[in-house]
Amino acid sequence: MRDLKLPDQRHPEKAHRPDNEQPKKPAWIRVKAPTSAGYKATRDILREKKLVTVCEEAGCPNVGECWSQGHATMMIMGEICTRGCTFCNVATGKPQTLDAFEPGRVAHAVEQLGLKHVVVTSVDRDDLEDGGADHFAQTIRAIRHRSPDTTIEILTPDFLKCPPSALETVVEARPDVFNHNLETVPGLYPEVRPGARYFHSLRLLQKVKELDPGMFTKSGIMVGLGEDRQAVLQVMDDMRAADVDFLTIGQYLQPTPKHHRVARFVTPDEFKGYETAAYGKGFLMVSATPLTRSSYHAGDDFARLRDARNAKLGRG
């Protein structure tokens, strides 16, 4: 039986890799340990429903702040991913069979937490013919049934090995926001995201808009992996060509010595420069800060995203 708390069992594909030194974090990305009553209440509901969150599995630095407000990003389809990206702290290996009752438990937790906006993500499931697309759709429908006023944001895998019907299944379930992260610049894919393909992910986002032009699309990258500014600006242009509405950019933080090294810590001023450039390229919404993550402040950002579209269309 694997113990996913042990690094060499959590990431067997990384056990042979040489250690990368983990540099000391600068003051601008240090966060306090979570202790609030709100944090504990959220944790207890998630434990009771036996739900997995990306907040814990990926070691998000914002977990204390988000959970204290009752916000959590649900991670469906188990806690074991079939990919082995060098930046990610989610466990890798052979996943378990899908839990048919999970969509209902997620929906019940959303109702109990009183979420006005929920983010649902997943591990990669290359072992499934549809990549878990139907499970996503069932989860969206279950949330809609219990919490019809809750807006739903999904953060999906790339469905790289699936037929086109997989993406169609998810889009037809009508999430409010469809997010798929490009994660990094194309030149770093072989090292950082070896199981994925940059232009496939880009095309996935474009196809969402073709299937449903009114659906908001969102994507994000990390910086500090070894990219340069020009490559980041090119990714922005690629995203806009695919009609992506919302861009997130955050600092990469190295989970363990076996993970991809932090090439450098990008300064807050550089993040501000990226934000300015992105708005200049036509994104409706941009979040670019050292602590930005895909679902960080997602509810507030969704409201701003909707307002930005209405303003662009001249709606009051």
mmCIF file of C-alpha atoms in Angstrom:
data_model
loop_
_atom_site.group_PDB
_atom_site.id
_atom_site.type_symbol
_atom_site.label_atom_id
_atom_site.label_comp_id
_atom_site.label_asym_id
_atom_site.label_seq_id
_atom_site.Cartn_x
_atom_site.Cartn_y
_atom_site.Cartn_z
ATOM 1 C CA MET A 1 0.000 0.000 0.000
ATOM 2 C CA ARG A 2 1.476 3.341 -1.068
ATOM 3 C CA ASP A 3 1.896 6.079 1.514
ATOM 4 C CA LEU A 4 1.302 9.265 -0.472
ATOM 5 C CA LYS A 5 2.788 11.355 2.330
ATOM 6 C CA LEU A 6 6.247 9.958 1.530
ATOM 7 C CA PRO A 7 7.873 11.862 -1.379
ATOM 8 C CA ASP A 8 9.466 8.810 -3.037
ATOM 9 C CA GLN A 9 6.107 6.982 -3.003
ATOM 10 C CA ARG A 10 4.122 10.065 -3.957
ATOM 11 C CA HIS A 11 6.354 10.715 -6.969
ATOM 12 C CA PRO A 12 8.067 7.435 -7.922
ATOM 13 C CA GLU A 13 8.955 8.845 -11.348
ATOM 14 C CA LYS A 14 10.995 11.591 -9.674
ATOM 15 C CA ALA A 15 12.832 9.423 -7.122
ATOM 16 C CA HIS A 16 15.856 8.985 -9.391
ATOM 17 C CA ARG A 17 16.186 12.693 -10.183
ATOM 18 C CA PRO A 18 19.049 14.656 -8.618
ATOM 19 C CA ASP A 19 18.058 17.120 -5.936
ATOM 20 C CA ASN A 20 17.533 20.746 -6.909
ATOM 21 C CA GLU A 21 18.360 23.300 -4.254
ATOM 22 C CA GLN A 22 15.258 25.073 -2.962
ATOM 23 C CA PRO A 23 16.077 28.785 -2.673
ATOM 24 C CA LYS A 24 14.804 30.874 0.223
ATOM 25 C CA LYS A 25 11.512 32.574 -0.556
ATOM 26 C CA PRO A 26 11.519 36.372 -0.678
ATOM 27 C CA ALA A 27 9.352 38.334 1.745
ATOM 28 C CA TRP A 28 6.655 39.038 -0.833
ATOM 29 C CA ILE A 29 5.552 35.396 -1.130
ATOM 30 C CA ARG A 30 5.666 34.258 2.472
ATOM 31 C CA VAL A 31 2.319 33.351 4.034
ATOM 32 C CA LYS A 32 1.160 32.552 7.558
ATOM 33 C CA ALA A 33 0.188 29.045 8.664
ATOM 34 C CA PRO A 34 -3.606 28.524 8.623
ATOM 35 C CA THR A 35 -5.240 28.604 12.063
ATOM 36 C CA SER A 36 -8.640 30.324 11.720
ATOM 37 C CA ALA A 37 -11.980 28.818 12.748
ATOM 38 C CA GLY A 38 -13.204 29.251 9.167
ATOM 39 C CA TYR A 39 -10.274 27.219 7.878
ATOM 40 C CA LYS A 40 -11.044 24.401 10.292
ATOM 41 C CA ALA A 41 -14.768 24.425 9.453
ATOM 42 C CA THR A 42 -14.026 24.117 5.718
ATOM 43 C CA ARG A 43 -11.515 21.344 6.386
ATOM 44 C CA ASP A 44 -14.056 19.423 8.462
ATOM 45 C CA ILE A 45 -16.744 19.562 5.748
ATOM 46 C CA LEU A 46 -14.275 18.335 3.129
ATOM 47 C CA ARG A 47 -13.110 15.499 5.387
ATOM 48 C CA GLU A 48 -16.694 14.492 6.163
ATOM 49 C CA LYS A 49 -17.530 14.275 2.447
ATOM 50 C CA LYS A 50 -14.241 12.450 1.730
ATOM 51 C CA LEU A 51 -13.342 15.027 -0.907
ATOM 52 C CA VAL A 52 -9.926 15.785 -2.354
ATOM 53 C CA THR A 53 -8.840 19.386 -2.962
ATOM 54 C CA VAL A 54 -6.090 20.702 -5.173
ATOM 55 C CA CYS A 55 -5.440 23.216 -2.374
ATOM 56 C CA GLU A 56 -3.869 20.429 -0.290
ATOM 57 C CA GLU A 57 -2.621 18.072 -3.001
ATOM 58 C CA ALA A 58 -0.703 20.764 -4.881
ATOM 59 C CA GLY A 59 0.489 22.493 -1.694
ATOM 60 C CA CYS A 60 -1.114 25.850 -2.553
ATOM 61 C CA PRO A 61 0.288 28.746 -0.467
ATOM 62 C CA ASN A 62 -3.135 30.406 -0.317
ATOM 63 C CA VAL A 63 -4.981 27.541 1.383
ATOM 64 C CA GLY A 64 -5.233 29.344 4.736
ATOM 65 C CA GLU A 65 -6.769 32.478 3.242
ATOM 66 C CA CYS A 66 -9.190 30.660 0.933
ATOM 67 C CA TRP A 67 -10.400 28.029 3.382
ATOM 68 C CA SER A 68 -10.912 30.651 6.091
ATOM 69 C CA GLN A 69 -13.503 32.177 3.720
ATOM 70 C CA GLY A 70 -15.077 28.789 2.954
ATOM 71 C CA HIS A 71 -13.555 28.600 -0.537
ATOM 72 C CA ALA A 72 -11.984 25.353 -1.734
ATOM 73 C CA THR A 73 -11.106 23.952 -5.157
ATOM 74 C CA MET A 74 -12.530 20.446 -5.508
ATOM 75 C CA MET A 75 -10.291 17.907 -7.233
ATOM 76 C CA ILE A 76 -12.349 15.092 -8.706
ATOM 77 C CA MET A 77 -11.466 11.634 -10.044
ATOM 78 C CA GLY A 78 -9.104 10.729 -7.214
ATOM 79 C CA GLU A 79 -5.768 11.963 -5.927
ATOM 80 C CA ILE A 80 -3.440 10.073 -8.289
ATOM 81 C CA CYS A 81 -2.540 11.536 -11.684
ATOM 82 C CA THR A 82 -1.408 9.591 -14.758
ATOM 83 C CA ARG A 83 1.061 12.342 -15.755
ATOM 84 C CA GLY A 84 4.401 13.213 -14.201
ATOM 85 C CA CYS A 85 4.864 16.950 -14.740
ATOM 86 C CA THR A 86 8.084 18.113 -13.097
ATOM 87 C CA PHE A 87 6.476 21.145 -11.405
ATOM 88 C CA CYS A 88 3.457 19.434 -9.836
ATOM 89 C CA ASN A 89 3.059 18.004 -6.332
ATOM 90 C CA VAL A 90 -0.030 15.866 -7.097
ATOM 91 C CA ALA A 91 0.764 12.148 -6.666
ATOM 92 C CA THR A 92 1.453 10.129 -9.810
ATOM 93 C CA GLY A 93 0.773 6.521 -10.730
ATOM 94 C CA LYS A 94 -2.167 4.260 -11.545
ATOM 95 C CA PRO A 95 -5.442 5.816 -10.339
ATOM 96 C CA GLN A 96 -8.328 3.994 -8.725
ATOM 97 C CA THR A 97 -11.693 3.341 -10.363
ATOM 98 C CA LEU A 98 -13.951 6.377 -10.646
ATOM 99 C CA ASP A 99 -16.312 6.926 -7.716
ATOM 100 C CA ALA A 100 -19.850 7.195 -9.110
ATOM 101 C CA PHE A 101 -21.036 8.947 -5.933
ATOM 102 C CA GLU A 102 -18.378 11.667 -6.027
ATOM 103 C CA PRO A 103 -20.385 14.218 -8.099
ATOM 104 C CA GLY A 104 -23.166 14.080 -5.498
ATOM 105 C CA ARG A 105 -20.734 14.543 -2.596
ATOM 106 C CA VAL A 106 -19.117 17.523 -4.328
ATOM 107 C CA ALA A 107 -22.545 19.083 -4.898
ATOM 108 C CA HIS A 108 -23.516 18.525 -1.255
ATOM 109 C CA ALA A 109 -20.280 20.157 -0.048
ATOM 110 C CA VAL A 110 -20.850 23.161 -2.325
ATOM 111 C CA GLU A 111 -24.327 23.538 -0.806
ATOM 112 C CA GLN A 112 -23.050 23.180 2.781
ATOM 113 C CA LEU A 113 -20.246 25.680 2.225
ATOM 114 C CA GLY A 114 -22.736 28.108 0.673
ATOM 115 C CA LEU A 115 -20.469 28.790 -2.282
ATOM 116 C CA LYS A 116 -21.575 31.443 -4.755
ATOM 117 C CA HIS A 117 -18.778 30.347 -7.108
ATOM 118 C CA VAL A 118 -17.020 26.987 -7.151
ATOM 119 C CA VAL A 119 -13.924 25.737 -8.962
ATOM 120 C CA VAL A 120 -13.743 22.046 -9.889
ATOM 121 C CA THR A 121 -10.520 20.567 -11.219
ATOM 122 C CA SER A 122 -9.139 17.052 -11.605
ATOM 123 C CA VAL A 123 -6.103 14.905 -12.030
ATOM 124 C CA ASP A 124 -5.214 13.741 -15.547
ATOM 125 C CA ARG A 125 -6.905 10.427 -16.294
ATOM 126 C CA ASP A 126 -5.208 9.087 -19.421
ATOM 127 C CA ASP A 127 -6.459 5.641 -18.377
ATOM 128 C CA LEU A 128 -10.053 6.593 -19.231
ATOM 129 C CA GLU A 129 -11.328 6.625 -22.811
ATOM 130 C CA ASP A 130 -12.970 10.036 -22.358
ATOM 131 C CA GLY A 131 -10.328 11.370 -19.931
ATOM 132 C CA GLY A 132 -13.039 11.797 -17.303
ATOM 133 C CA ALA A 133 -15.170 14.155 -19.404
ATOM 134 C CA ASP A 134 -18.467 12.520 -18.439
ATOM 135 C CA HIS A 135 -17.484 12.655 -14.747
ATOM 136 C CA PHE A 136 -16.909 16.410 -15.109
ATOM 137 C CA ALA A 137 -20.313 16.775 -16.772
ATOM 138 C CA GLN A 138 -22.040 14.770 -14.034
ATOM 139 C CA THR A 139 -20.377 16.926 -11.363
ATOM 140 C CA ILE A 140 -21.491 20.138 -13.070
ATOM 141 C CA ARG A 141 -25.071 18.866 -13.333
ATOM 142 C CA ALA A 142 -25.103 17.723 -9.692
ATOM 143 C CA ILE A 143 -23.953 21.152 -8.488
ATOM 144 C CA ARG A 144 -26.554 22.871 -10.669
ATOM 145 C CA HIS A 145 -29.271 20.645 -9.162
ATOM 146 C CA ARG A 146 -28.379 21.422 -5.524
ATOM 147 C CA SER A 147 -27.127 24.999 -5.951
ATOM 148 C CA PRO A 148 -28.745 26.505 -9.065
ATOM 149 C CA ASP A 149 -27.470 30.009 -8.308
ATOM 150 C CA THR A 150 -23.834 28.941 -7.883
ATOM 151 C CA THR A 151 -21.559 29.788 -10.802
ATOM 152 C CA ILE A 152 -19.257 26.938 -11.833
ATOM 153 C CA GLU A 153 -15.681 27.155 -13.043
ATOM 154 C CA ILE A 154 -13.882 24.047 -14.230
ATOM 155 C CA LEU A 155 -10.144 23.518 -14.654
ATOM 156 C CA THR A 156 -9.750 20.528 -16.952
ATOM 157 C CA PRO A 157 -7.002 18.255 -18.232
ATOM 158 C CA ASP A 158 -6.054 18.469 -21.908
ATOM 159 C CA PHE A 159 -7.988 15.362 -23.078
ATOM 160 C CA LEU A 160 -4.952 14.692 -25.269
ATOM 161 C CA LYS A 161 -5.712 11.031 -25.994
ATOM 162 C CA CYS A 162 -9.496 11.381 -26.248
ATOM 163 C CA PRO A 163 -11.931 11.698 -29.152
ATOM 164 C CA PRO A 164 -13.409 15.181 -29.856
ATOM 165 C CA SER A 165 -16.635 14.105 -28.157
ATOM 166 C CA ALA A 166 -14.893 14.329 -24.759
ATOM 167 C CA LEU A 167 -14.547 18.100 -24.919
ATOM 168 C CA GLU A 168 -18.047 18.393 -26.375
ATOM 169 C CA THR A 169 -19.457 16.477 -23.387
ATOM 170 C CA VAL A 170 -17.925 18.950 -20.922
ATOM 171 C CA VAL A 171 -18.944 22.072 -22.853
ATOM 172 C CA GLU A 172 -22.514 20.789 -23.251
ATOM 173 C CA ALA A 173 -22.802 20.650 -19.442
ATOM 174 C CA ARG A 174 -22.478 24.461 -19.547
ATOM 175 C CA PRO A 175 -19.946 25.484 -16.917
ATOM 176 C CA ASP A 176 -19.719 29.262 -16.551
ATOM 177 C CA VAL A 177 -15.939 29.300 -16.981
ATOM 178 C CA PHE A 178 -13.804 26.761 -18.845
ATOM 179 C CA ASN A 179 -10.200 26.877 -17.649
ATOM 180 C CA HIS A 180 -7.294 24.877 -19.008
ATOM 181 C CA ASN A 181 -3.797 25.973 -18.061
ATOM 182 C CA LEU A 182 -0.937 26.176 -20.550
ATOM 183 C CA GLU A 183 1.330 26.199 -17.446
ATOM 184 C CA THR A 184 4.514 27.444 -19.153
ATOM 185 C CA VAL A 185 6.037 28.662 -22.421
ATOM 186 C CA PRO A 186 6.308 26.130 -25.289
ATOM 187 C CA GLY A 187 10.098 25.891 -25.135
ATOM 188 C CA LEU A 188 9.920 24.459 -21.601
ATOM 189 C CA TYR A 189 7.264 21.811 -22.314
ATOM 190 C CA PRO A 190 9.686 18.890 -22.883
ATOM 191 C CA GLU A 191 11.212 19.486 -19.451
ATOM 192 C CA VAL A 192 8.294 20.843 -17.416
ATOM 193 C CA ARG A 193 5.201 19.239 -18.960
ATOM 194 C CA PRO A 194 6.522 16.264 -20.944
ATOM 195 C CA GLY A 195 3.202 14.423 -21.239
ATOM 196 C CA ALA A 196 1.415 17.418 -22.781
ATOM 197 C CA ARG A 197 1.565 19.339 -26.068
ATOM 198 C CA TYR A 198 1.477 23.145 -26.093
ATOM 199 C CA PHE A 199 -0.446 23.601 -29.333
ATOM 200 C CA HIS A 200 -2.950 20.891 -28.423
ATOM 201 C CA SER A 201 -3.752 22.742 -25.186
ATOM 202 C CA LEU A 202 -4.030 26.025 -27.064
ATOM 203 C CA ARG A 203 -6.334 24.445 -29.642
ATOM 204 C CA LEU A 204 -8.476 22.970 -26.848
ATOM 205 C CA LEU A 205 -9.207 26.465 -25.554
ATOM 206 C CA GLN A 206 -9.984 27.672 -29.063
ATOM 207 C CA LYS A 207 -12.397 24.779 -29.641
ATOM 208 C CA VAL A 208 -14.332 25.643 -26.477
ATOM 209 C CA LYS A 209 -15.120 29.041 -28.015
ATOM 210 C CA GLU A 210 -16.091 27.399 -31.297
ATOM 211 C CA LEU A 211 -18.493 25.076 -29.477
ATOM 212 C CA ASP A 212 -19.945 27.826 -27.261
ATOM 213 C CA PRO A 213 -18.885 31.401 -28.146
ATOM 214 C CA GLY A 214 -20.560 32.750 -25.005
ATOM 215 C CA MET A 215 -18.583 30.610 -22.567
ATOM 216 C CA PHE A 216 -15.787 32.357 -20.686
ATOM 217 C CA THR A 217 -12.366 30.774 -21.215
ATOM 218 C CA LYS A 218 -9.402 31.068 -18.917
ATOM 219 C CA SER A 219 -5.802 29.901 -18.870
ATOM 220 C CA GLY A 220 -2.707 30.427 -16.793
ATOM 221 C CA ILE A 221 1.047 30.065 -16.670
ATOM 222 C CA MET A 222 3.719 30.002 -13.992
ATOM 223 C CA VAL A 223 6.850 32.137 -14.201
ATOM 224 C CA GLY A 224 10.226 31.576 -12.613
ATOM 225 C CA LEU A 225 10.767 28.236 -14.392
ATOM 226 C CA GLY A 226 13.421 29.562 -16.765
ATOM 227 C CA GLU A 227 11.328 31.420 -19.337
ATOM 228 C CA ASP A 228 12.115 34.942 -20.583
ATOM 229 C CA ARG A 229 9.781 37.916 -20.917
ATOM 230 C CA GLN A 230 9.486 37.680 -24.693
ATOM 231 C CA ALA A 231 8.310 34.069 -24.471
ATOM 232 C CA VAL A 232 5.641 35.073 -21.928
ATOM 233 C CA LEU A 233 4.417 37.859 -24.201
ATOM 234 C CA GLN A 234 4.221 35.371 -27.084
ATOM 235 C CA VAL A 235 2.068 33.043 -24.963
ATOM 236 C CA MET A 236 -0.250 35.985 -24.320
ATOM 237 C CA ASP A 237 -0.540 36.562 -28.072
ATOM 238 C CA ASP A 238 -1.237 32.864 -28.647
ATOM 239 C CA MET A 239 -3.970 32.899 -25.998
ATOM 240 C CA ARG A 240 -5.613 35.975 -27.477
ATOM 241 C CA ALA A 241 -5.530 34.363 -30.935
ATOM 242 C CA ALA A 242 -7.512 31.518 -29.318
ATOM 243 C CA ASP A 243 -9.906 34.125 -27.848
ATOM 244 C CA VAL A 244 -9.036 33.377 -24.204
ATOM 245 C CA ASP A 245 -10.795 35.862 -21.917
ATOM 246 C CA PHE A 246 -8.948 35.539 -18.609
ATOM 247 C CA LEU A 247 -5.211 35.138 -17.951
ATOM 248 C CA THR A 248 -3.530 34.175 -14.666
ATOM 249 C CA ILE A 249 0.208 34.423 -14.037
ATOM 250 C CA GLY A 250 1.813 33.310 -10.770
ATOM 251 C CA GLN A 251 5.217 32.483 -9.322
ATOM 252 C CA TYR A 252 6.327 28.855 -9.543
ATOM 253 C CA LEU A 253 7.180 27.424 -6.127
ATOM 254 C CA GLN A 254 9.198 24.218 -5.932
ATOM 255 C CA PRO A 255 7.360 21.557 -3.855
ATOM 256 C CA THR A 256 10.372 19.288 -3.112
ATOM 257 C CA PRO A 257 14.068 19.030 -4.061
ATOM 258 C CA LYS A 258 13.089 16.429 -6.702
ATOM 259 C CA HIS A 259 10.866 18.884 -8.586
ATOM 260 C CA HIS A 260 11.863 21.365 -11.262
ATOM 261 C CA ARG A 261 14.131 24.051 -9.849
ATOM 262 C CA VAL A 262 13.056 27.641 -9.297
ATOM 263 C CA ALA A 263 15.126 29.574 -11.814
ATOM 264 C CA ARG A 264 14.335 32.871 -10.089
ATOM 265 C CA PHE A 265 11.715 34.755 -8.114
ATOM 266 C CA VAL A 266 9.914 37.245 -10.323
ATOM 267 C CA THR A 267 9.440 40.617 -8.630
ATOM 268 C CA PRO A 268 6.054 42.255 -7.967
ATOM 269 C CA ASP A 269 6.999 45.053 -10.388
ATOM 270 C CA GLU A 270 7.571 42.496 -13.164
ATOM 271 C CA PHE A 271 4.182 40.948 -12.453
ATOM 272 C CA LYS A 272 2.619 44.406 -12.713
ATOM 273 C CA GLY A 273 4.320 44.793 -16.085
ATOM 274 C CA TYR A 274 2.858 41.493 -17.269
ATOM 275 C CA GLU A 275 -0.604 42.603 -16.114
ATOM 276 C CA THR A 276 -0.325 45.882 -18.035
ATOM 277 C CA ALA A 277 0.876 44.095 -21.172
ATOM 278 C CA ALA A 278 -1.935 41.513 -20.975
ATOM 279 C CA TYR A 279 -4.665 44.111 -20.675
ATOM 280 C CA GLY A 280 -3.083 45.901 -23.623
ATOM 281 C CA LYS A 281 -3.442 42.720 -25.672
ATOM 282 C CA GLY A 282 -7.174 42.556 -25.011
ATOM 283 C CA PHE A 283 -7.772 40.137 -22.126
ATOM 284 C CA LEU A 284 -11.000 40.904 -20.291
ATOM 285 C CA MET A 285 -9.486 39.906 -16.953
ATOM 286 C CA VAL A 286 -5.904 39.459 -15.740
ATOM 287 C CA SER A 287 -4.535 38.259 -12.407
ATOM 288 C CA ALA A 288 -0.745 38.518 -12.285
ATOM 289 C CA THR A 289 0.871 38.482 -8.839
ATOM 290 C CA PRO A 290 3.438 36.255 -7.108
ATOM 291 C CA LEU A 291 0.677 34.390 -5.214
ATOM 292 C CA THR A 292 -1.798 34.154 -8.107
ATOM 293 C CA ARG A 293 -3.102 30.635 -8.680
ATOM 294 C CA SER A 294 -5.826 29.452 -11.070
ATOM 295 C CA SER A 295 -8.603 29.513 -8.481
ATOM 296 C CA TYR A 296 -7.294 32.267 -6.188
ATOM 297 C CA HIS A 297 -10.112 34.827 -5.648
ATOM 298 C CA ALA A 298 -11.973 33.057 -8.453
ATOM 299 C CA GLY A 299 -15.416 34.177 -7.327
ATOM 300 C CA ASP A 300 -14.547 37.883 -7.154
ATOM 301 C CA ASP A 301 -12.634 37.593 -10.421
ATOM 302 C CA PHE A 302 -15.616 35.963 -12.134
ATOM 303 C CA ALA A 303 -17.838 38.899 -11.186
ATOM 304 C CA ARG A 304 -15.253 41.310 -12.585
ATOM 305 C CA LEU A 305 -14.905 39.174 -15.720
ATOM 306 C CA ARG A 306 -18.660 39.284 -16.334
ATOM 307 C CA ASP A 307 -18.727 43.047 -15.736
ATOM 308 C CA ALA A 308 -15.831 43.534 -18.164
ATOM 309 C CA ARG A 309 -17.663 41.647 -20.917
ATOM 310 C CA ASN A 310 -20.857 43.618 -20.315
ATOM 311 C CA ALA A 311 -18.904 46.866 -20.480
ATOM 312 C CA LYS A 312 -17.236 45.782 -23.719
ATOM 313 C CA LEU A 313 -20.632 44.928 -25.220
ATOM 314 C CA GLY A 314 -22.136 48.204 -23.973
ATOM 315 C CA ARG A 315 -24.528 46.552 -21.541
ATOM 316 C CA GLY A 316 -25.511 48.326 -18.340
#
